[in-house]
Short mmCIF file of C-alpha atoms in Angstrom, two decimals:
data_model
loop_
_atom_site.label_atom_id
_atom_site.label_comp_id
_atom_site.label_asym_id
_atom_site.label_seq_id
_atom_site.Cartn_x
_atom_site.Cartn_y
_atom_site.Cartn_z
CA UNK I 1 132.23 62.74 129.84
CA UNK I 2 133.07 59.03 130.66
CA UNK I 3 132.06 56.10 128.49
CA UNK I 4 128.86 55.32 130.42
CA UNK I 5 127.65 58.89 130.13
CA UNK I 6 128.33 58.88 126.39
CA UNK I 7 126.21 55.74 125.90
CA UNK I 8 123.37 57.22 127.95
CA UNK I 9 123.49 60.39 125.84
CA UNK I 10 123.18 58.36 122.63
CA UNK I 11 120.17 56.48 124.05
CA UNK I 12 118.43 59.69 125.04
CA UNK I 13 119.07 61.18 121.60
CA UNK I 14 117.58 58.10 119.91
CA UNK I 15 114.40 58.46 121.94
CA UNK I 16 114.14 62.11 120.87
CA UNK I 17 114.40 61.17 117.19
CA UNK I 18 111.31 58.95 117.41
CA UNK I 19 109.47 61.60 119.41
CA UNK I 20 109.32 59.65 122.67
CA UNK I 21 111.75 60.87 125.29
CA UNK I 22 111.13 59.56 128.82
CA UNK I 23 113.26 60.12 131.87
CA UNK I 24 113.17 56.95 133.97
CA UNK I 25 111.65 57.46 137.42
CA UNK I 26 113.44 56.28 140.50
CA UNK I 27 111.46 53.04 140.39
CA UNK I 28 111.37 51.86 136.77
CA UNK I 29 108.39 49.61 137.42
CA UNK I 30 106.14 52.59 138.15
CA UNK I 31 103.98 54.19 135.42
CA UNK I 32 104.92 57.83 134.75
CA UNK I 33 102.32 60.20 136.19
CA UNK I 34 100.38 62.67 134.04
CA UNK I 35 102.02 65.93 133.09
CA UNK I 36 101.53 68.69 135.64
CA UNK I 37 98.71 70.99 134.60
CA UNK I 38 96.80 68.35 132.59
CA UNK I 39 93.48 66.72 133.29
CA UNK I 40 93.66 63.25 134.82
CA UNK I 41 95.32 61.04 132.23
CA UNK I 42 97.75 62.46 129.72
CA UNK I 43 95.19 62.64 126.93
CA UNK I 44 97.93 61.59 124.54
CA UNK I 45 98.11 58.36 122.57
CA UNK I 46 100.91 57.57 120.16
CA UNK I 47 99.94 57.76 116.50
CA UNK I 48 100.02 54.62 114.34
CA UNK I 49 102.70 54.43 111.67
CA UNK I 50 100.14 55.31 108.99
CA UNK I 51 97.97 58.12 110.32
CA UNK I 52 94.20 57.67 110.23
CA UNK I 53 92.48 60.94 111.07
CA UNK I 54 90.08 60.37 113.99
CA UNK I 55 86.37 60.86 113.47
CA UNK I 56 84.63 63.18 115.92
CA UNK I 57 81.92 60.58 116.48
CA UNK I 58 84.24 57.73 117.40
CA UNK I 59 86.28 57.84 120.59
CA UNK I 60 89.99 57.20 119.99
CA UNK I 61 91.46 54.02 121.43
CA UNK I 62 94.88 53.63 122.89
CA UNK I 63 97.52 51.57 121.16
CA UNK I 64 98.49 48.17 122.67
CA UNK I 65 100.28 48.48 125.96
CA UNK I 66 102.97 45.90 125.32
CA UNK I 67 106.44 47.24 125.90
CA UNK I 68 109.69 46.97 124.05
CA UNK I 69 112.89 47.19 126.04
CA UNK I 70 115.45 49.68 124.86
CA UNK I 71 119.04 48.56 124.30
CA UNK I 72 120.56 47.82 127.68
CA UNK I 73 123.29 50.03 129.06
CA UNK I 74 126.05 47.82 130.51
CA UNK I 75 126.93 50.07 133.42
CA UNK I 76 123.41 51.18 134.31
CA UNK I 77 121.65 49.58 137.25
CA UNK I 78 118.20 49.87 135.60
CA UNK I 79 117.17 50.00 131.95
CA UNK I 80 114.85 52.72 130.54
CA UNK I 81 111.79 51.26 128.88
CA UNK I 82 110.09 52.81 125.82
CA UNK I 83 106.38 51.99 125.76
CA UNK I 84 104.13 51.72 122.74
CA UNK I 85 101.68 54.17 124.34
CA UNK I 86 103.91 57.03 125.49
CA UNK I 87 102.49 59.57 127.90
CA UNK I 88 103.68 62.94 129.00
CA UNK I 89 106.47 62.43 131.44
CA UNK I 90 106.77 63.95 134.89
CA UNK I 91 110.29 64.50 136.08
CA UNK I 92 111.48 63.47 139.54
CA UNK I 93 110.71 65.94 142.28
CA UNK I 94 112.69 69.14 141.96
CA UNK I 95 113.43 68.76 138.25
CA UNK I 96 111.71 70.19 135.17
CA UNK I 97 109.54 67.92 133.05
CA UNK I 98 111.07 66.59 129.83
CA UNK I 99 109.34 65.94 126.48
CA UNK I 100 106.33 64.10 125.13
CA UNK I 101 105.64 62.36 121.84
CA UNK I 102 103.34 63.10 118.95
CA UNK I 103 99.91 61.51 119.28
CA UNK I 104 96.16 61.86 119.67
CA UNK I 105 95.04 64.55 122.12
CA UNK I 106 91.80 63.77 123.94
CA UNK I 107 92.07 66.13 126.93
CA UNK I 108 93.76 69.42 127.79
CA UNK I 109 97.48 69.23 127.16
CA UNK I 110 100.42 71.30 128.38
CA UNK I 111 103.72 70.47 126.74
CA UNK I 112 106.67 69.99 129.04
CA UNK I 113 109.33 69.80 126.34
CA UNK I 114 110.05 70.03 122.63
CA UNK I 115 108.50 67.42 120.34
CA UNK I 116 109.96 65.92 117.17
CA UNK I 117 107.56 64.32 114.69
CA UNK I 118 108.82 61.01 113.24
CA UNK I 119 109.03 60.76 109.47
CA UNK I 120 106.37 58.01 109.56
CA UNK I 121 103.70 60.42 110.88
CA UNK I 122 101.51 62.76 108.83
CA UNK I 123 100.69 65.03 111.78
CA UNK I 124 102.17 65.53 115.23
CA UNK I 125 99.38 66.51 117.64
CA UNK I 126 95.96 65.34 116.41
CA UNK I 127 92.93 66.51 118.38
CA UNK I 128 90.45 63.72 119.13
CA UNK I 129 87.80 65.41 121.27
CA UNK I 130 85.70 68.58 121.52
CA UNK I 131 86.78 71.28 123.94
CA UNK I 132 90.50 70.45 124.02
CA UNK I 133 93.11 73.13 124.77
CA UNK I 134 96.70 72.55 123.66
CA UNK I 135 99.13 74.92 125.38
CA UNK I 136 102.66 74.39 124.14
CA UNK I 137 104.09 76.96 126.53
CA UNK I 138 106.55 78.09 123.85
CA UNK I 139 107.87 74.57 123.25
CA UNK I 140 108.98 73.63 119.74
CA UNK I 141 107.21 71.12 117.50
CA UNK I 142 109.11 70.12 114.36
CA UNK I 143 109.33 67.18 111.94
CA UNK I 144 112.37 65.03 111.31
CA UNK I 145 112.00 65.81 107.60
CA UNK I 146 111.70 69.53 106.87
CA UNK I 147 108.72 70.62 104.81
CA UNK I 148 106.53 67.63 105.71
CA UNK I 149 103.45 67.00 107.80
CA UNK I 150 101.20 69.13 109.98
CA UNK I 151 102.09 70.40 113.43
CA UNK I 152 98.60 70.44 115.00
CA UNK I 153 95.55 68.96 113.22
CA UNK I 154 91.91 69.53 114.21
CA UNK I 155 89.43 67.61 112.07
CA UNK I 156 85.71 67.87 112.84
CA UNK I 157 85.89 69.06 116.45
CA UNK I 158 84.47 72.08 118.27
CA UNK I 159 85.79 74.61 120.77
CA UNK I 160 89.45 73.68 120.36
CA UNK I 161 92.26 76.07 121.34
CA UNK I 162 95.85 75.82 120.08
CA UNK I 163 98.13 78.35 121.74
CA UNK I 164 101.73 79.27 122.48
CA UNK I 165 103.22 76.67 120.12
CA UNK I 166 106.48 77.15 118.21
CA UNK I 167 105.94 75.25 114.97
CA UNK I 168 109.00 74.90 112.77
CA UNK I 169 109.68 73.35 109.35
CA UNK I 170 106.20 71.82 108.84
CA UNK I 171 104.35 71.91 105.52
CA UNK I 172 101.35 73.17 107.52
CA UNK I 173 101.74 74.58 111.00
CA UNK I 174 98.12 74.36 112.24
CA UNK I 175 95.23 72.90 110.26
CA UNK I 176 91.51 73.20 111.00
CA UNK I 177 89.21 71.08 108.84
CA UNK I 178 85.45 70.94 109.39
CA UNK I 179 86.09 72.53 112.77
CA UNK I 180 83.84 74.92 114.67
CA UNK I 181 84.83 77.72 117.04
CA UNK I 182 88.49 76.76 116.82
CA UNK I 183 91.22 79.15 117.99
CA UNK I 184 94.88 79.51 117.04
CA UNK I 185 96.43 82.19 119.21
CA UNK I 186 99.89 83.27 120.29
CA UNK I 187 101.71 80.72 118.13
CA UNK I 188 104.86 81.15 116.04
CA UNK I 189 105.21 79.37 112.71
CA UNK I 190 108.58 79.56 110.97
CA UNK I 191 111.25 77.96 108.81
CA UNK I 192 109.05 76.97 105.86
CA UNK I 193 109.22 78.11 102.25
CA UNK I 194 106.20 76.22 100.87
CA UNK I 195 102.84 75.33 102.36
CA UNK I 196 100.82 77.32 104.89
CA UNK I 197 101.31 78.64 108.40
CA UNK I 198 97.67 78.32 109.55
CA UNK I 199 95.08 76.63 107.31
CA UNK I 200 91.29 76.51 107.81
CA UNK I 201 89.05 74.54 105.44
CA UNK I 202 85.26 74.16 105.55
CA UNK I 203 85.11 75.41 109.14
CA UNK I 204 82.91 77.83 111.09
CA UNK I 205 83.87 80.57 113.49
CA UNK I 206 87.63 80.06 113.24
CA UNK I 207 89.75 82.64 115.08
CA UNK I 208 93.41 83.11 114.14
CA UNK I 209 94.86 85.87 116.30
CA UNK I 210 98.14 87.11 117.70
CA UNK I 211 100.34 84.68 115.78
CA UNK I 212 103.76 85.37 114.27
CA UNK I 213 104.42 83.68 110.94
CA UNK I 214 107.84 83.95 109.30
CA UNK I 215 108.27 82.41 105.86
CA UNK I 216 111.70 81.54 104.50
CA UNK I 217 112.30 83.34 101.23
CA UNK I 218 112.90 81.07 98.25
CA UNK I 219 113.77 81.58 94.60
CA UNK I 220 110.03 81.76 93.81
CA UNK I 221 107.69 82.35 96.74
CA UNK I 222 104.78 79.91 97.14
CA UNK I 223 104.03 79.86 100.87
CA UNK I 224 100.96 81.50 102.43
CA UNK I 225 100.85 82.83 105.96
CA UNK I 226 97.14 82.21 106.71
CA UNK I 227 94.68 80.49 104.36
CA UNK I 228 90.95 80.45 105.19
CA UNK I 229 88.67 78.80 102.61
CA UNK I 230 84.96 77.97 102.83
CA UNK I 231 84.99 79.05 106.48
CA UNK I 232 82.24 81.60 107.12
CA UNK I 233 82.58 83.94 110.06
CA UNK I 234 86.35 83.61 110.43
CA UNK I 235 88.34 86.27 112.28
CA UNK I 236 91.98 86.94 111.39
CA UNK I 237 93.37 89.57 113.74
CA UNK I 238 96.60 90.89 115.19
CA UNK I 239 98.92 88.55 113.30
CA UNK I 240 102.42 89.42 112.09
CA UNK I 241 103.42 87.81 108.80
CA UNK I 242 106.71 88.19 106.96
CA UNK I 243 107.65 87.16 103.41
CA UNK I 244 106.02 84.51 101.23
CA UNK I 245 103.57 84.69 98.35
CA UNK I 246 100.57 85.98 100.33
CA UNK I 247 100.12 87.10 103.91
CA UNK I 248 96.41 86.28 104.31
CA UNK I 249 94.33 84.46 101.69
CA UNK I 250 90.56 83.95 102.05
CA UNK I 251 88.12 82.49 99.56
CA UNK I 252 84.37 81.86 99.80
CA UNK I 253 84.39 82.98 103.43
CA UNK I 254 81.44 85.28 104.03
CA UNK I 255 81.44 87.68 106.99
CA UNK I 256 85.18 87.35 107.49
CA UNK I 257 86.95 89.94 109.67
CA UNK I 258 90.57 90.74 108.84
CA UNK I 259 91.72 93.27 111.40
CA UNK I 260 94.97 94.68 112.74
CA UNK I 261 97.39 92.41 110.90
CA UNK I 262 100.89 93.38 109.78
CA UNK I 263 102.31 91.94 106.56
CA UNK I 264 105.85 92.73 105.40
CA UNK I 265 107.91 91.59 102.40
CA UNK I 266 105.21 89.30 101.01
CA UNK I 267 104.35 89.51 97.32
CA UNK I 268 100.69 90.20 98.21
CA UNK I 269 99.28 91.27 101.55
CA UNK I 270 95.58 90.40 102.01
CA UNK I 271 93.54 88.64 99.30
CA UNK I 272 89.85 88.15 100.13
CA UNK I 273 87.95 86.63 97.22
CA UNK I 274 84.25 85.72 96.76
CA UNK I 275 83.57 86.63 100.38
CA UNK I 276 80.52 88.85 100.88
CA UNK I 277 80.28 91.21 103.86
CA UNK I 278 84.02 91.08 104.51
CA UNK I 279 85.50 93.65 106.88
CA UNK I 280 89.16 94.49 106.23
CA UNK I 281 90.27 97.06 108.77
CA UNK I 282 93.36 98.60 110.37
CA UNK I 283 95.92 96.38 108.64
CA UNK I 284 99.44 97.43 107.62
CA UNK I 285 101.02 96.08 104.44
CA UNK I 286 104.50 97.26 103.48
CA UNK I 287 107.65 96.36 101.56
CA UNK I 288 106.14 94.07 98.94
CA UNK I 289 108.60 91.80 97.14
CA UNK I 290 106.55 91.70 93.91
CA UNK I 291 109.15 93.61 91.91
CA UNK I 292 111.90 91.14 92.77
CA UNK I 293 109.86 88.20 91.47
CA UNK I 294 107.96 89.95 88.63
CA UNK I 295 104.64 88.65 89.97
CA UNK I 296 101.20 90.31 89.99
CA UNK I 297 100.49 91.58 93.46
CA UNK I 298 98.10 93.56 95.61
CA UNK I 299 98.32 95.00 99.08
CA UNK I 300 94.60 94.45 99.66
CA UNK I 301 92.32 92.86 97.07
CA UNK I 302 88.66 92.01 97.70
CA UNK I 303 85.94 90.77 95.37
CA UNK I 304 82.86 90.13 97.51
CA UNK I 305 79.87 92.44 97.64
CA UNK I 306 79.30 94.86 100.53
CA UNK I 307 82.98 94.75 101.45
CA UNK I 308 84.29 97.28 103.96
CA UNK I 309 87.93 98.40 103.64
CA UNK I 310 88.79 100.92 106.35
CA UNK I 311 91.81 102.48 108.09
CA UNK I 312 94.44 100.37 106.37
CA UNK I 313 97.96 101.53 105.52
CA UNK I 314 99.39 100.08 102.31
CA UNK I 315 102.74 101.11 100.86
CA UNK I 316 105.02 99.94 98.08
CA UNK I 317 102.67 97.57 96.24
CA UNK I 318 101.82 97.02 92.62
CA UNK I 319 98.16 97.69 93.46
CA UNK I 320 97.69 99.08 96.94
CA UNK I 321 93.92 98.59 97.36
CA UNK I 322 91.56 96.87 94.89
CA UNK I 323 87.85 96.23 95.36
CA UNK I 324 85.59 94.63 92.75
CA UNK I 325 82.50 94.11 94.90
CA UNK I 326 79.36 96.21 94.49
CA UNK I 327 77.92 98.30 97.32
CA UNK I 328 81.27 98.45 99.08
CA UNK I 329 82.95 101.06 101.27
CA UNK I 330 86.58 102.17 100.91
CA UNK I 331 87.36 104.86 103.46
CA UNK I 332 90.07 106.37 105.67
CA UNK I 333 92.87 104.34 104.07
CA UNK I 334 96.39 105.34 103.10
CA UNK I 335 97.41 103.93 99.71
CA UNK I 336 100.89 105.24 99.08
CA UNK I 337 103.96 104.82 96.85
CA UNK I 338 102.47 102.06 94.70
CA UNK I 339 101.74 101.65 91.00
CA UNK I 340 98.01 102.14 91.62
CA UNK I 341 96.69 103.56 94.86
CA UNK I 342 92.97 102.68 94.96
CA UNK I 343 91.12 100.82 92.21
CA UNK I 344 87.36 100.35 92.50
CA UNK I 345 85.44 98.30 89.91
CA UNK I 346 82.17 97.71 91.76
CA UNK I 347 79.15 99.93 91.22
CA UNK I 348 77.65 101.98 94.04
CA UNK I 349 80.88 102.08 96.01
CA UNK I 350 81.67 104.82 98.52
CA UNK I 351 85.26 106.07 98.33
CA UNK I 352 85.78 108.58 101.12
CA UNK I 353 88.61 110.31 103.02
CA UNK I 354 91.42 108.22 101.56
CA UNK I 355 94.98 109.41 100.96
CA UNK I 356 96.17 108.08 97.60
CA UNK I 357 99.43 109.92 97.01
CA UNK I 358 102.81 109.39 95.36
CA UNK I 359 101.62 106.50 93.19
CA UNK I 360 101.60 106.22 89.42
CA UNK I 361 97.81 106.62 89.56
CA UNK I 362 96.01 107.77 92.69
CA UNK I 363 92.34 106.72 92.54
CA UNK I 364 90.75 104.87 89.61
CA UNK I 365 86.96 104.49 89.59
CA UNK I 366 85.63 101.87 87.18
CA UNK I 367 82.26 101.24 88.83
CA UNK I 368 79.31 103.45 87.95
CA UNK I 369 77.25 105.51 90.37
CA UNK I 370 79.95 105.63 93.02
CA UNK I 371 80.65 108.41 95.50
CA UNK I 372 84.16 109.89 95.48
CA UNK I 373 84.30 112.34 98.35
CA UNK I 374 86.92 114.13 100.48
CA UNK I 375 89.91 112.15 99.21
CA UNK I 376 93.47 113.40 98.84
CA UNK I 377 95.56 112.58 95.77
CA UNK I 378 98.92 114.35 95.66
CA UNK I 379 102.02 113.87 93.55
CA UNK I 380 100.87 110.89 91.49
CA UNK I 381 102.96 110.44 88.37
CA UNK I 382 100.18 109.74 85.85
CA UNK I 383 97.06 111.20 87.40
CA UNK I 384 95.27 111.95 90.64
CA UNK I 385 91.63 110.83 90.26
CA UNK I 386 90.62 108.99 87.08
CA UNK I 387 86.95 108.25 86.37
CA UNK I 388 86.41 105.41 83.90
CA UNK I 389 82.68 104.94 84.53
CA UNK I 390 79.70 107.32 84.34
CA UNK I 391 77.40 108.95 86.85
CA UNK I 392 79.79 109.19 89.80
CA UNK I 393 79.39 111.91 92.41
CA UNK I 394 82.75 113.65 92.83
CA UNK I 395 83.05 116.24 95.58
CA UNK I 396 85.36 117.83 98.16
CA UNK I 397 88.49 116.09 96.88
CA UNK I 398 91.95 117.63 96.89
CA UNK I 399 94.00 116.54 93.88
CA UNK I 400 97.18 118.53 93.41
CA UNK I 401 100.62 118.30 91.81
CA UNK I 402 99.73 115.21 89.79
CA UNK I 403 101.30 114.71 86.37
CA UNK I 404 98.94 114.80 83.34
CA UNK I 405 95.73 115.47 85.26
CA UNK I 406 94.53 116.10 88.77
CA UNK I 407 91.01 114.91 87.91
CA UNK I 408 90.23 113.23 84.60
CA UNK I 409 86.73 112.08 83.67
CA UNK I 410 87.36 109.73 80.77
CA UNK I 411 83.67 108.84 80.62
CA UNK I 412 80.88 111.37 81.07
CA UNK I 413 78.45 112.39 82.38
CA UNK I 414 79.63 112.82 85.95
CA UNK I 415 77.76 114.32 88.88
CA UNK I 416 79.85 117.01 90.55
CA UNK I 417 79.25 119.59 93.24
CA UNK I 418 82.02 121.90 92.03
CA UNK I 419 83.78 121.64 95.37
CA UNK I 420 86.95 119.80 94.32
CA UNK I 421 90.32 121.47 94.70
CA UNK I 422 92.94 121.04 92.01
CA UNK I 423 95.31 123.07 89.89
CA UNK I 424 94.01 125.27 87.10
CA UNK I 425 93.76 123.52 83.75
CA UNK I 426 94.38 120.10 85.33
CA UNK I 427 90.76 118.96 85.37
CA UNK I 428 89.31 117.27 82.27
CA UNK I 429 87.08 117.55 80.36
CA UNK I 430 86.26 121.17 80.96
CA UNK I 431 82.52 120.61 80.64
CA UNK I 432 82.35 117.90 83.32
CA UNK I 433 80.39 119.08 86.33
CA UNK I 434 83.24 118.73 88.81
CA UNK I 435 85.58 120.64 86.49
CA UNK I 436 83.63 123.87 86.17
CA UNK I 437 84.56 126.51 85.41
CA UNK I 438 86.37 125.82 82.13
CA UNK I 439 88.90 123.07 82.75
CA UNK I 440 89.77 123.85 86.33
CA UNK I 441 88.37 123.03 89.75
CA UNK I 442 86.56 125.63 91.78
CA UNK I 443 89.67 126.38 93.83
CA UNK I 444 93.35 126.17 93.08
CA UNK I 445 95.76 124.16 95.22
#
């Protein structure tokens, strides 16, 4: 590389650092055209040094259009110019487009290159209009200072889509606040050890689907993969989350759907609190790191009423599945190799067709008037099915090879149909209905 090329390389690198790389067109007096694939106009305005979040009722205004000349290159015949209102660049014919800067997004945007957020900005891409789609096309957004800022911010807008973005090293990858019908799909969020991958606050109808979130393990985990709070009707589906404190956290989010997610190596998998009518289905939670950090942990924990927990696979947790809500359904789950398999504290809960095996305790029922039917509890080290509340209907369960007791009714009376299968003299007390005759179930294992 000769001296002139070295100077040009330094100039280009300096433009990248401030998030505004432009490749000069053949005629430097011409205005760069909009990025291919965008609506007319780039829809991008450079953020002010101190970010003011745009209001959905006030149209964003462009920054002044005065220009500042970059440092001249002695051997160059024309000097690149950095404008105060950078737009997405379009490369000369036959070449790929380069990069754009952080800024306000007021129309559909397709990134043509990686974007670096300056340290002076609080957020990189800030949506400023309803109905905007941001398609990063796999391009990387990252801050100059690791662990700072937000990659994409949507505040108070409707029908916004953020997709195919690679968000690295941000404190928050994607943030929805007071948004409605907002989508985050097909994104990757990585290289962060604190903060949140995707965050939704006080929003409606948020959909977070098909994202991959990888949290950097720290000495004490604090990061959360997906956090949805006060956002009724949210759907969290098909995401892959690795490491961190919690894979998915939801609070005060009624009618939430958490479906088909995979969480590995996090302390806790899915925590859904104070959220009535939640549906938690077909998720996989494995390889919890709770033991390494001596932290309380759950694979799935839910506390809202009328919660449905179905077809999940949870392994290697402190508490595999917990449900405190009344009138809930826990069915067709696998709760395996954990300290406690299934713990139900809400009254009138249906616990059906679950496999709670190879735990310390298989199934613990602490809510009265529940139905415990057709479950399997094998090889648990302290007990198979433990009833700590009265008036439960216990039928058609298979509880075998458990230490201490296959079925143990610590509180009576219970309502049994005498159709449970367990080993002789492993059902207590002998006068409980499901233990007849005389300390054993109707059939042996």
